[in-house]
Amino acid sequence: MSALDRKLARDLLRLRGQVVTIAAVIACGIAIFVSSLATFASLQQNQAAYYRAARFADVFVSLKRAPDALLERLRALPGIGQIEPRIVRDITIDLPGQALPLAGRLISLPADAAAPRLDRLYLRRGRLPAPRAAGEVLVNEAFAAANHLRPGDQLAAILNGKLQAMRIVGVALSPEYVFATRAGDAIPDDKRFGVLWMDHDAAAAAFDMTGAFNDLVVSLAPGARAAEVMRGLDRLLTPYGGLVAYARRDQPSNRFLSDEIAQQRTMATTIPVVFLAVSAFLLHVVLGRLVASQREQIASLKAIGYATVPIAWHYLKLAGAVILAGALPGIALGLGLGWLLTRSYTSFFRFPLLAFHVQLWAPPLAVGVALLAGMTGVLSAVRAVVRLAPAEAMRPPAPQQYRAGWLDRALGRRLLSARWRITLRGITGRKLRAVLTVLGVALAVPVIMVSRFWNDALDYMMDVQFAAMDRGDVTVTFTGPVAASAGREIARLPGVLLTEGFRAVPVRLVVAHRSYRTAILGLPADAALRRPLDRHLRPIALPAAGVLLSQRLAERLHVRPGALIRLELLEGERPQRSVTVAGLADDMIGLNAYMRLDALNRLMREGDTISAVDLRTDGRPADALYRALKGMPKVESVTVKALALQLFRATTVFLVLVMAGIFTLFSTVIAIGVVYNNARIALQERGWELATLRVLGFTRAEVAGVLLAEIALEIVAGIPLGLWLGVWLVRGMVVLNETEMFSIPAIIETRSYVLAAAIVFVAGLASALLVRRRIDGLDLIGVLKTRE
Amino acid sequence: MDASATAAEPIPPEVPREAGAGAAGAVFVARGLTKTYRVGELEVPALRQVDLEIGAGEFIVILGPSGSGKSTLLNILGGLDTPSSGEALFRDHVLSGATEAELTRYRREHVGFVFQAYNLIPSLTARENVALVTEIAADPMRPEEALARVGLADRMDHFPAQLSGGEQQRVAIARAIAKRPDVLLCDEPTGALDCKTGITVLRAILDSNRQLGATAIIITHNAAIAAMADRVLYLADGLVARIERNAQRREPEEIAW
Ligand SMILES: Nc1ncnc2c1ncn2[C@@H]1O[C@H](COP(=O)(O)OP(=O)(O)OP(=O)(O)O)[C@@H](O)[C@H]1O
Ligand SMILES: [Mg+2]
């Protein structure tokens, strides 16, 4: 081992505090980079692989009823690959022990084969229903898991008005229900929405659909265009009550999944890059400073005849050792975290198996960035020293040119003790360093704010959605349009304080060549329980005529208030009418259209009808109410907001907590890395000065105060800057994360500002206090022997 | 940390007294003082059985070859170091065995130090370097007065980097005397200075010794300076080789090297 290598080993040991804190910063940067990219890649590749393996359809359409004979003509349409006819009905599920009637969807299995050729099911447990066995069903895994259902369990469902007992024979997954949500629901509720698959003939018998179908899933022939195929389908199916074909892009489960993956992509390509850049920047600065603090040693090495290259190589090895000490745990941590995050998506997205994919280039890239940043920091510091003549470099750097600054003049001699002056001039005398330290501290803050922001934004969205817009406690959905008097009937049930009926009609909105399928909500003029809001969260009074559109829907259709829009209503007599866009609503979830209930009723040429009722209840246990609703013939499902929210929170909380935990840890590490290293180097440079103070009779606390006050001031200056940076980072994230379904507000709660500031302050102070131990142990006599 | 708050800060405890410990009139008493440094397996004796008595207001010069233990002795008397064995007393306070906090208080209240390297705080002006000490002293003179005594009345707002070595050393002396210390301990105060500058520095020390009554102990390699002293202490190999009393003392301006 050469003498320089021995020095390397000894330096690493001596600087272990600094080595560990710098390595921790780089480890976190790499871990977040690797884990986010891996999570994104895993979700994306799992989606693609699953869709391919399950032969997920390209086009979907439902209709009222068409004879099987029509299939021949449909198959002859140009561009069609395969067609899978089915019977699909929304039903009510009655689980034993559940007071609530649950929403369900029943899908028939193919008539001829044992399993569907498109949208193939993956049988997780159990077996397929026996042919023609009306009492046997498969249930989707999410519903089974949420309700602890197993093959062999019993349930009942109302099919065509008749309550029918069934036995679960298997648990299945479908590419159509990776994310199982009912149209119109803002959040998923796996506990209260189930998908059942039943033998074809049994379903046909139950719904009087023998020899007929009411739903198609279609794959495209190679090279075919979805739009053309959809036009052809619509043309042939309109006489049979076709509800307008839609492409995979608008398939609800796929849309949620793709939105989430798109968000993961933004997350994976922005935040981790910011993180990696921040840690690389700190690495560059801190390693550079570390080398600069060995100025005299470098000069002595040069003086005794070492060439520049071996000296530079020596320090590069030092930096390399520090970086690798961080990179290896960082990669391991990143893979572990990525796996954990990917795993935690299994409760949201039901894939047959969620494989974990890592981009092989990600870890080397992250380490490469770290090495580059560290090495350039080292080299520029080494170069600065070796450029000096050895004789000059061996002396301590020229004394700072201190001046009495404006601060001194402003505060006067009386007000400012000499020790405060040391502190203040320590900052003003090394401006660049102070700026870098302040910046380093500041960079730790936005990281926490971003992590808190997801939570805050989610809270806010839930708040706006469920406290300001959708203010009912319970929503009762009917099997179809009912007379408005049904609402008044419900109003008399126990515990109900207020009811408000509304009408939801599936609609295609058309503007020139653009169209969008959604539901139009007809709301009472004086609606109190369900109200569109404007940007300032004020309820918008519904216009007597015309529609109100979600802001993002208007953008998608390229319309402005005042423009005409064609409504193709997809129910009843399916009227089509052009109306004006009367205004825009600032919905954060979903793309919606609103109308006055009476105007919608007129449009539908049906009397005073509603399709659902919002209830305000007294909040007491409502089993009596649920039982009463369950007994009402026209009730299809009952949504209890509090229960849905509770489940949603329970599923998101883990992910949110993991993210917040990682981010908070990382920013703590940054804060410690910056403050600790800065303090160590400051101590190394000014130990002489501080020891002199001790000699003069200042106590340990007083002396430590001089340096700690300087650090505290830098932390205190860094925090507001960090908060400001955080606000901008959050705004940037919001812009990048805008998806079609969600508009995430740039909301940062006060407590998040406070928390971010507090964590960084405490982390900084704690690392400063670590250095305090060294101040206490200053060698007074050693300091008097030499200068520096 | 501002001047007015100083009083509120906890002041460390005083070095314990021992009744009848010190010799009457003596400021420092050392009995069987030894100091041994351990470097790995090796034991390096710096002081071996030093016995000593120094009276109030005395002007002492310590001479001796490099490594003879001069600084070690001065540091123990100044409360910067503790002996391995033996006893060191300041008046009736027992320095040997006092805690770190007690020694801090002792240095703060009683000792003025001057070192070869000046040990000024580079970020403070001359006036502020002196104020640093007067802000925590019980009955200090004003920084301006202390600086005037060493002839630096017109350089008060200069930073150390803007002063010559001799001027810096005089600031250090002003800082040491501003608290009206009982003892003034100087380790090679003129070591880095030329003869002429050295004399102005010695003059400042002597004036403080005479006018303030501070006991002064000066380490030097310069035998000529010994002529200023009441007594000269010769150290060799960690032992007091001999002590000489000057029949006639010289003023700084009368010596040259
Ligand atoms: N921290 C230490 N560790 C080990 N040995 C030490 C230490 N400090 C001093 N010594 C040894 O103690 C002895 C006395 O040192 P001291 O500094 O008192 O000498 P000095 O008389 O002041 O010398 P100089 O005139 O060179 O300043 C020397 O032999 C020295 O090597
Ligand atoms: Mg010495």
mmCIF file with all atom_site columns, C-alpha atoms in Angstrom, chain B residues 164-229:
data_model
loop_
_atom_site.group_PDB
_atom_site.id
_atom_site.type_symbol
_atom_site.label_atom_id
_atom_site.label_alt_id
_atom_site.label_comp_id
_atom_site.label_asym_id
_atom_site.label_entity_id
_atom_site.label_seq_id
_atom_site.pdbx_PDB_ins_code
_atom_site.Cartn_x
_atom_site.Cartn_y
_atom_site.Cartn_z
_atom_site.occupancy
_atom_site.B_iso_or_equiv
_atom_site.pdbx_formal_charge
_atom_site.auth_seq_id
_atom_site.auth_comp_id
_atom_site.auth_asym_id
_atom_site.auth_atom_id
_atom_site.pdbx_PDB_model_num
ATOM 1  C CA . SER B 1 164 ? 1.610  44.978 11.201 1.00 0.00 ? 164 SER B CA 1
ATOM 2  C CA . GLY B 1 165 ? 2.757  42.066 13.338 1.00 0.00 ? 165 GLY B CA 1
ATOM 3  C CA . GLY B 1 166 ? 3.887  44.373 16.151 1.00 0.00 ? 166 GLY B CA 1
ATOM 4  C CA . GLU B 1 167 ? 0.627  46.254 16.057 1.00 0.00 ? 167 GLU B CA 1
ATOM 5  C CA . GLN B 1 168 ? -1.278 43.016 16.144 1.00 0.00 ? 168 GLN B CA 1
ATOM 6  C CA . GLN B 1 169 ? 0.724  41.864 19.135 1.00 0.00 ? 169 GLN B CA 1
ATOM 7  C CA . ARG B 1 170 ? -0.028 45.162 20.888 1.00 0.00 ? 170 ARG B CA 1
ATOM 8  C CA . VAL B 1 171 ? -3.719 44.635 20.213 1.00 0.00 ? 171 VAL B CA 1
ATOM 9  C CA . ALA B 1 172 ? -3.298 41.231 21.827 1.00 0.00 ? 172 ALA B CA 1
ATOM 10 C CA . ILE B 1 173 ? -1.698 42.919 24.848 1.00 0.00 ? 173 ILE B CA 1
ATOM 11 C CA . ALA B 1 174 ? -4.497 45.486 24.977 1.00 0.00 ? 174 ALA B CA 1
ATOM 12 C CA . ARG B 1 175 ? -6.929 42.614 24.926 1.00 0.00 ? 175 ARG B CA 1
ATOM 13 C CA . ALA B 1 176 ? -5.041 40.885 27.725 1.00 0.00 ? 176 ALA B CA 1
ATOM 14 C CA . ILE B 1 177 ? -4.809 43.929 29.998 1.00 0.00 ? 177 ILE B CA 1
ATOM 15 C CA . ALA B 1 178 ? -8.254 45.389 29.336 1.00 0.00 ? 178 ALA B CA 1
ATOM 16 C CA . LYS B 1 179 ? -9.858 43.179 31.944 1.00 0.00 ? 179 LYS B CA 1
ATOM 17 C CA . ARG B 1 180 ? -7.296 44.335 34.530 1.00 0.00 ? 180 ARG B CA 1
ATOM 18 C CA . PRO B 1 181 ? -5.977 40.783 34.967 1.00 0.00 ? 181 PRO B CA 1
ATOM 19 C CA . ASP B 1 182 ? -4.144 39.594 38.028 1.00 0.00 ? 182 ASP B CA 1
ATOM 20 C CA . VAL B 1 183 ? -1.618 37.773 35.897 1.00 0.00 ? 183 VAL B CA 1
ATOM 21 C CA . LEU B 1 184 ? -0.305 38.426 32.423 1.00 0.00 ? 184 LEU B CA 1
ATOM 22 C CA . LEU B 1 185 ? 1.078  35.295 30.757 1.00 0.00 ? 185 LEU B CA 1
ATOM 23 C CA . CYS B 1 186 ? 3.057  35.792 27.565 1.00 0.00 ? 186 CYS B CA 1
ATOM 24 C CA . ASP B 1 187 ? 4.429  32.894 25.470 1.00 0.00 ? 187 ASP B CA 1
ATOM 25 C CA . GLU B 1 188 ? 7.127  34.273 23.166 1.00 0.00 ? 188 GLU B CA 1
ATOM 26 C CA . PRO B 1 189 ? 5.347  37.570 22.603 1.00 0.00 ? 189 PRO B CA 1
ATOM 27 C CA . THR B 1 190 ? 8.199  38.947 20.558 1.00 0.00 ? 190 THR B CA 1
ATOM 28 C CA . GLY B 1 191 ? 9.099  35.713 18.802 1.00 0.00 ? 191 GLY B CA 1
ATOM 29 C CA . ALA B 1 192 ? 7.847  36.851 15.446 1.00 0.00 ? 192 ALA B CA 1
ATOM 30 C CA . LEU B 1 193 ? 8.898  40.480 15.728 1.00 0.00 ? 193 LEU B CA 1
ATOM 31 C CA . ASP B 1 194 ? 11.994 42.461 14.930 1.00 0.00 ? 194 ASP B CA 1
ATOM 32 C CA . CYS B 1 195 ? 13.937 44.164 17.682 1.00 0.00 ? 195 CYS B CA 1
ATOM 33 C CA . LYS B 1 196 ? 12.372 47.577 17.423 1.00 0.00 ? 196 LYS B CA 1
ATOM 34 C CA . THR B 1 197 ? 8.823  46.319 17.303 1.00 0.00 ? 197 THR B CA 1
ATOM 35 C CA . GLY B 1 198 ? 9.613  43.841 20.032 1.00 0.00 ? 198 GLY B CA 1
ATOM 36 C CA . ILE B 1 199 ? 10.649 46.667 22.301 1.00 0.00 ? 199 ILE B CA 1
ATOM 37 C CA . THR B 1 200 ? 7.337  48.510 21.915 1.00 0.00 ? 200 THR B CA 1
ATOM 38 C CA . VAL B 1 201 ? 5.559  45.282 22.766 1.00 0.00 ? 201 VAL B CA 1
ATOM 39 C CA . LEU B 1 202 ? 7.724  44.688 25.826 1.00 0.00 ? 202 LEU B CA 1
ATOM 40 C CA . ARG B 1 203 ? 7.146  48.277 26.885 1.00 0.00 ? 203 ARG B CA 1
ATOM 41 C CA . ALA B 1 204 ? 3.400  47.689 26.776 1.00 0.00 ? 204 ALA B CA 1
ATOM 42 C CA . ILE B 1 205 ? 3.750  44.566 28.915 1.00 0.00 ? 205 ILE B CA 1
ATOM 43 C CA . LEU B 1 206 ? 5.998  46.264 31.415 1.00 0.00 ? 206 LEU B CA 1
ATOM 44 C CA . ASP B 1 207 ? 3.672  49.270 31.708 1.00 0.00 ? 207 ASP B CA 1
ATOM 45 C CA . SER B 1 208 ? 0.751  46.990 32.462 1.00 0.00 ? 208 SER B CA 1
ATOM 46 C CA . ASN B 1 209 ? 2.827  45.185 35.028 1.00 0.00 ? 209 ASN B CA 1
ATOM 47 C CA . ARG B 1 210 ? 3.782  48.407 36.731 1.00 0.00 ? 210 ARG B CA 1
ATOM 48 C CA . GLN B 1 211 ? 0.622  50.450 36.372 1.00 0.00 ? 211 GLN B CA 1
ATOM 49 C CA . LEU B 1 212 ? -1.937 47.697 36.905 1.00 0.00 ? 212 LEU B CA 1
ATOM 50 C CA . GLY B 1 213 ? 0.107  45.588 39.262 1.00 0.00 ? 213 GLY B CA 1
ATOM 51 C CA . ALA B 1 214 ? -0.363 42.483 37.149 1.00 0.00 ? 214 ALA B CA 1
ATOM 52 C CA . THR B 1 215 ? 2.097  39.689 37.739 1.00 0.00 ? 215 THR B CA 1
ATOM 53 C CA . ALA B 1 216 ? 3.817  39.103 34.407 1.00 0.00 ? 216 ALA B CA 1
ATOM 54 C CA . ILE B 1 217 ? 5.433  35.874 33.226 1.00 0.00 ? 217 ILE B CA 1
ATOM 55 C CA . ILE B 1 218 ? 7.171  35.974 29.889 1.00 0.00 ? 218 ILE B CA 1
ATOM 56 C CA . ILE B 1 219 ? 8.602  33.036 27.965 1.00 0.00 ? 219 ILE B CA 1
ATOM 57 C CA . THR B 1 220 ? 11.293 33.925 25.505 1.00 0.00 ? 220 THR B CA 1
ATOM 58 C CA . HIS B 1 221 ? 14.235 32.482 23.620 1.00 0.00 ? 221 HIS B CA 1
ATOM 59 C CA . ASN B 1 222 ? 15.856 35.878 23.767 1.00 0.00 ? 222 ASN B CA 1
ATOM 60 C CA . ALA B 1 223 ? 18.288 36.034 26.673 1.00 0.00 ? 223 ALA B CA 1
ATOM 61 C CA . ALA B 1 224 ? 18.548 39.805 26.317 1.00 0.00 ? 224 ALA B CA 1
ATOM 62 C CA . ILE B 1 225 ? 14.999 40.197 27.483 1.00 0.00 ? 225 ILE B CA 1
ATOM 63 C CA . ALA B 1 226 ? 15.901 38.530 30.775 1.00 0.00 ? 226 ALA B CA 1
ATOM 64 C CA . ALA B 1 227 ? 17.493 41.812 31.800 1.00 0.00 ? 227 ALA B CA 1
ATOM 65 C CA . MET B 1 228 ? 14.007 43.326 32.239 1.00 0.00 ? 228 MET B CA 1
ATOM 66 C CA . ALA B 1 229 ? 12.930 40.775 34.786 1.00 0.00 ? 229 ALA B CA 1
#
